[in-house]
Amino acid sequence: MGTENHDRKPDNKRDGNRGTDILDELWTIGAWRRPWLRAAQVHLEDAGPAAYDDAELDIFARLAAVSGLPKLANLPLELPRRHIPSQLYAVDVNRCFGLTFFYLTGKIYGLHVHRTAHDTAMETYERLVTRVKENMVWAFLPVSPNDRVIAIWACQGEHGVTIMARMELAGDVAIGRACGRSSKTICLSRGNQMTFVYGEPFESEPVKIVGACSGKTQPIDDADRLLQPAFPMQTTIATRFPDTYVSSAPLRDVRSVRVFYAKDTCRGMLLWYKNGGVRALGECRLFVDESWAVAHPAAVCYRPLQYRAYKHVHHDGVIVYVARTARHSHEEDGWKCHDIGQGVLHFHYTTNRSYTISYEPNSL
């Protein structure tokens, strides 16, 4: 079978006589209806037909004739726009061990699915553009084998998007920045079989499409009665740094704690609970940073410090110690100790590698 040259410019006279080869017409419809990776890229401008030259308008006229549409203005714009990803990914969040979101300036630039308990997100991180990935934060959403995601929200604000996952055992877990008061919250999906959907981003650009769907449709009345999550709000710590991310975890019924360290500072913690749930604080870079675990902890202790994140720059850091007994002591001053069983820890982290911890007496 011969090969058609689809890069040629359309000939108005030949198109008017309907002399175009049928294979060329079928290819045109296919490229219009389905964004194949190898199909010729035809980008659509928001301004509509007025933004195109005569040759591009000839293509649109031919598409309208082939599709049988009477008016060019009614032609559905189904080709991918310049900033719309060409491929969508669907993840069954209850069949993985967690998701790592790569954030920068409040936007998601990449996402890694942890297929096994020993999976690292470094492979996905290495595929990101160097000038972008160096300043990214790693936000980890763990999913324990006994837990499951039953609802997902998105908080959209002027400074990016925050994802909230409602876990059956771990509770409401926020991924991203603190939300401003003008942010808009939408429930993406709820149900037993939760699928998270996101679009493949173009090079050095953030993810443009984020969504979720459930295997079982819920009645509208049930969705309206769904208790809205409490998204983290901006704090004084968040206002000190323009790109601050926050994570929270209660200290009630904690069974074990794993602490992640890099460059003399704690970057994150994983807290396992007696009911089988698990929550992440800060940046938990699995199998990338050094870590150590303590089973049956009695208290979580931390002390702020200044550390050298880069060659000549010092940033806020924190040292963490997990005590096995309630009665213990520290050699240095400045330690804050909180017993397991009450209160909430908040872990703030930024793109410039600053890390701080705060404590709230009230439980989540």
XYZ file of C-alpha atoms in Angstrom:
364
model
C 0.000 0.000 0.000
C 1.333 3.421 -0.888
C 2.101 6.061 1.757
C 0.320 9.392 1.652
C 2.183 12.639 2.369
C 0.030 14.294 5.011
C 2.301 17.319 5.463
C 1.244 18.881 2.152
C -0.915 22.001 2.085
C -4.489 21.433 0.906
C -5.412 22.285 -2.665
C -8.693 24.232 -2.697
C -9.636 23.175 -6.206
C -8.922 19.512 -5.640
C -10.778 19.588 -2.325
C -13.710 21.298 -4.000
C -13.918 18.471 -6.557
C -13.840 15.880 -3.769
C -10.702 14.377 -5.381
C -8.932 13.770 -2.070
C -7.888 10.186 -1.500
C -10.174 8.374 0.957
C -7.187 7.318 3.079
C -6.216 10.958 3.479
C -9.728 11.821 4.589
C -9.774 9.001 7.119
C -6.418 10.116 8.490
C -7.711 13.677 8.788
C -10.759 12.555 10.763
C -8.615 10.356 12.990
C -6.149 13.121 13.766
C -9.040 15.444 14.524
C -10.936 13.033 16.732
C -8.087 11.259 18.525
C -4.755 12.877 19.557
C -2.391 10.099 18.506
C 1.174 10.657 19.646
C 2.483 10.276 16.085
C -0.197 12.372 14.432
C 0.730 15.760 13.064
C 0.432 18.475 15.699
C -2.311 20.992 14.899
C -2.591 23.522 17.711
C -5.810 25.443 18.242
C -5.867 29.081 19.230
C -8.364 30.406 21.787
C -9.269 33.289 19.475
C -10.873 30.879 16.995
C -10.839 31.042 13.161
C -9.807 34.724 13.145
C -6.379 33.733 14.468
C -5.520 31.470 11.509
C -4.129 32.139 8.032
C -5.740 31.042 4.784
C -3.978 27.678 4.651
C -5.161 26.742 8.143
C -8.696 27.866 7.354
C -8.612 25.634 4.260
C -7.822 22.692 6.546
C -10.733 23.569 8.802
C -13.048 23.892 5.804
C -12.017 20.440 4.605
C -12.536 18.998 8.073
C -15.996 20.543 8.187
C -16.879 19.019 4.800
C -15.572 15.571 5.738
C -17.369 15.644 9.082
C -20.585 16.725 7.426
C -20.928 19.894 9.510
C -22.820 22.765 7.861
C -20.985 25.586 9.662
C -17.307 25.925 10.456
C -18.149 27.709 13.703
C -19.887 24.584 14.993
C -16.882 22.325 14.429
C -15.979 20.772 17.817
C -12.428 21.560 18.855
C -11.309 18.053 19.746
C -7.632 18.293 18.880
C -5.345 18.827 21.882
C -4.693 22.466 22.622
C -1.140 23.676 22.989
C -1.129 23.203 26.778
C -3.359 20.131 27.084
C -1.534 16.834 27.698
C -1.647 14.194 24.982
C -2.087 11.272 27.361
C -4.158 10.620 30.472
C -3.179 8.255 33.278
C -5.641 6.445 35.544
C -4.478 5.016 38.885
C -6.449 2.713 41.150
C -5.318 4.338 44.402
C -6.478 1.417 46.496
C -4.198 -1.003 44.639
C -0.955 0.887 45.184
C 1.185 1.702 48.215
C 1.014 5.460 47.766
C 1.500 8.438 45.459
C 4.363 10.939 45.415
C 3.430 14.376 44.070
C 6.200 16.657 42.795
C 5.230 20.255 43.610
C 6.687 23.613 42.594
C 5.038 27.009 43.220
C 1.892 25.210 44.328
C 1.513 23.288 41.070
C 1.947 19.567 40.388
C 4.759 18.879 37.912
C 4.860 15.117 38.193
C 3.391 12.121 39.970
C 4.837 8.733 40.851
C 2.757 5.655 41.668
C 4.350 3.329 44.212
C 3.419 -0.100 42.874
C 5.227 -1.999 45.631
C 6.196 -1.336 49.239
C 9.855 -0.956 48.170
C 9.238 1.334 45.200
C 11.094 4.662 44.997
C 9.993 7.785 43.137
C 13.527 8.571 41.967
C 12.903 7.177 38.485
C 10.040 9.612 37.912
C 12.035 12.432 39.502
C 14.970 11.861 37.130
C 12.681 12.299 34.108
C 11.754 15.818 35.178
C 13.604 18.780 33.691
C 16.758 19.581 35.679
C 16.145 23.307 36.093
C 12.664 22.551 37.434
C 13.185 19.457 39.565
C 16.000 20.898 41.702
C 13.509 23.110 43.562
C 10.620 20.659 43.780
C 9.201 19.235 46.982
C 8.129 15.615 47.386
C 4.639 15.247 48.869
C 3.854 11.631 49.723
C 0.351 10.189 50.133
C 0.794 6.727 51.698
C -1.914 4.085 51.338
C -1.492 1.192 53.754
C -2.604 -2.307 52.659
C -5.532 -2.222 55.104
C -6.676 1.300 54.244
C -8.485 2.751 51.235
C -9.329 6.130 49.739
C -13.073 6.816 49.835
C -13.210 10.440 48.592
C -10.945 12.989 46.872
C -11.241 16.783 46.849
C -9.273 19.518 45.109
C -8.746 22.985 46.567
C -8.002 25.404 43.719
C -6.542 28.798 44.581
C -4.493 31.525 42.985
C -1.322 29.838 44.239
C -1.963 26.301 42.991
C -3.954 23.197 43.830
C -4.141 21.131 47.023
C -5.380 17.534 46.977
C -7.358 16.150 49.922
C -7.845 12.396 50.234
C -10.286 10.937 52.757
C -8.899 7.639 54.009
C -11.099 5.096 55.731
C -8.506 4.572 58.503
C -6.037 7.487 58.290
C -8.695 10.215 58.008
C -8.459 13.357 55.863
C -4.971 13.857 54.398
C -3.961 17.059 52.574
C -1.268 17.162 49.873
C 0.085 20.563 48.849
C 0.039 24.131 50.133
C -2.202 25.650 52.747
C -5.404 26.967 51.185
C -6.335 30.640 51.159
C -9.769 31.849 52.161
C -10.618 32.676 48.541
C -9.832 29.151 47.320
C -12.541 26.985 45.765
C -13.059 23.387 46.876
C -14.656 20.698 44.736
C -15.309 17.032 45.423
C -13.716 15.130 42.541
C -15.198 11.755 43.447
C -16.312 9.480 46.272
C -16.892 5.760 46.505
C -15.283 2.407 47.250
C -13.333 1.950 44.002
C -11.411 5.192 43.590
C -9.442 6.025 40.431
C -7.202 9.085 40.305
C -6.765 10.628 36.838
C -4.087 13.079 35.730
C -2.704 14.366 32.448
C 0.845 13.832 31.262
C 2.498 17.285 31.394
C 4.619 18.767 28.654
C 8.287 19.364 29.353
C 8.870 21.861 32.217
C 5.111 22.559 32.482
C 2.750 21.593 35.328
C 0.011 18.995 35.173
C -3.068 20.604 33.614
C -5.663 17.906 34.267
C -6.446 16.366 37.666
C -9.555 14.346 38.379
C -11.007 11.238 39.981
C -13.820 8.781 39.396
C -15.463 5.969 41.320
C -16.620 2.587 40.107
C -20.011 3.176 41.708
C -22.019 6.322 41.060
C -23.277 8.054 44.196
C -26.677 9.793 44.358
C -26.541 13.584 44.227
C -28.229 13.855 47.624
C -25.504 11.691 49.193
C -22.794 13.866 47.665
C -24.425 16.982 49.108
C -24.485 15.415 52.578
C -20.815 14.410 52.382
C -18.946 16.113 55.196
C -16.483 18.603 53.725
C -12.829 18.211 54.767
C -10.974 20.831 56.781
C -8.218 22.019 54.452
C -5.100 23.472 56.121
C -5.239 27.259 56.247
C -2.345 29.686 55.945
C -0.345 30.191 59.125
C 2.336 32.636 60.245
C 4.957 30.086 59.185
C 3.450 29.890 55.697
C 3.506 33.663 55.298
C 7.243 33.790 56.058
C 8.029 31.755 52.937
C 6.189 32.204 49.626
C 6.163 28.499 48.717
C 5.308 26.630 51.927
C 3.701 23.184 52.060
C 2.037 21.750 55.134
C 1.173 18.278 56.383
C -0.464 17.207 59.632
C -0.795 14.024 61.675
C -2.403 13.285 65.048
C -0.321 11.661 67.789
C -3.216 9.570 69.044
C -2.782 5.761 68.791
C 0.585 5.927 67.007
C 2.117 2.436 66.723
C 5.480 3.316 65.112
C 7.369 6.247 63.598
C 9.936 6.356 60.791
C 12.100 9.495 60.492
C 13.763 10.586 57.221
C 17.017 12.551 57.355
C 19.163 14.374 54.776
C 21.935 16.970 55.247
C 21.670 16.991 59.047
C 17.966 17.830 59.143
C 14.752 15.858 59.375
C 12.882 16.016 56.073
C 9.846 13.973 57.000
C 8.188 11.281 59.094
C 5.820 8.366 58.568
C 3.392 7.596 61.396
C 1.691 4.196 61.551
C -1.448 3.854 63.659
C -2.927 0.985 65.615
C -5.951 0.799 63.307
C -3.703 0.096 60.288
C -3.623 3.607 58.799
C -0.486 5.615 57.996
C 0.166 9.341 57.498
C 3.143 11.303 56.169
C 4.694 14.463 57.576
C 6.998 16.583 55.427
C 9.028 15.036 52.621
C 9.142 11.247 52.893
C 11.501 10.249 50.089
C 11.274 6.469 50.307
C 14.571 4.633 49.739
C 16.278 7.929 48.839
C 17.063 9.530 52.215
C 18.410 7.753 55.257
C 15.730 6.726 57.750
C 15.261 4.963 61.067
C 12.160 3.638 62.807
C 10.960 3.334 66.395
C 8.201 0.931 67.410
C 5.872 1.645 70.333
C 6.975 5.284 70.776
C 6.162 7.226 73.945
C 6.932 10.759 72.719
C 8.040 12.733 69.662
C 10.663 15.403 70.362
C 12.065 18.078 68.046
C 14.484 20.995 68.186
C 14.897 23.761 65.561
C 18.315 24.481 64.083
C 20.086 26.256 61.241
C 21.714 24.000 58.679
C 23.550 24.479 55.401
C 21.195 23.390 52.638
C 23.457 24.709 49.908
C 27.117 25.735 49.777
C 26.929 29.131 51.460
C 23.269 29.383 52.515
C 21.747 28.406 55.847
C 18.079 27.503 56.272
C 15.665 26.468 58.975
C 15.939 22.810 59.875
C 14.791 20.517 62.644
C 16.165 17.578 64.609
C 13.698 14.857 65.597
C 14.039 12.288 68.359
C 11.476 9.574 69.058
C 11.523 8.543 72.735
C 10.584 5.061 73.879
C 9.748 6.232 77.411
C 7.729 9.185 78.618
C 10.422 10.103 81.147
C 13.561 11.077 79.254
C 15.976 13.998 78.962
C 18.061 15.853 76.341
C 21.559 17.250 76.649
C 20.856 20.414 74.611
C 18.342 23.160 75.313
C 15.420 23.991 73.030
C 13.821 20.563 72.792
C 10.023 20.301 72.655
C 8.563 16.936 73.655
C 4.994 15.773 73.037
C 3.585 12.546 74.391
C 1.974 10.009 72.106
C -1.769 10.013 72.627
C -2.765 13.666 72.276
C -2.344 16.645 69.986
C -1.382 17.118 66.351
C 1.986 17.682 64.681
C 2.200 20.097 61.732
C 5.226 19.823 59.446
C 6.000 22.828 57.197
C 8.477 22.524 54.332
C 9.467 24.771 51.427
C 11.146 24.641 48.031
C 14.276 26.277 49.493
C 14.705 23.309 51.854
C 13.411 24.912 55.044
C 11.724 22.596 57.569
C 9.785 23.497 60.717
C 7.456 21.602 63.078
C 4.655 23.001 65.215
C 2.296 21.376 67.699
C -1.442 21.837 68.224
C -2.964 20.522 71.474
C -6.347 19.818 69.907
C -6.817 16.525 68.070
C -7.852 16.136 64.444
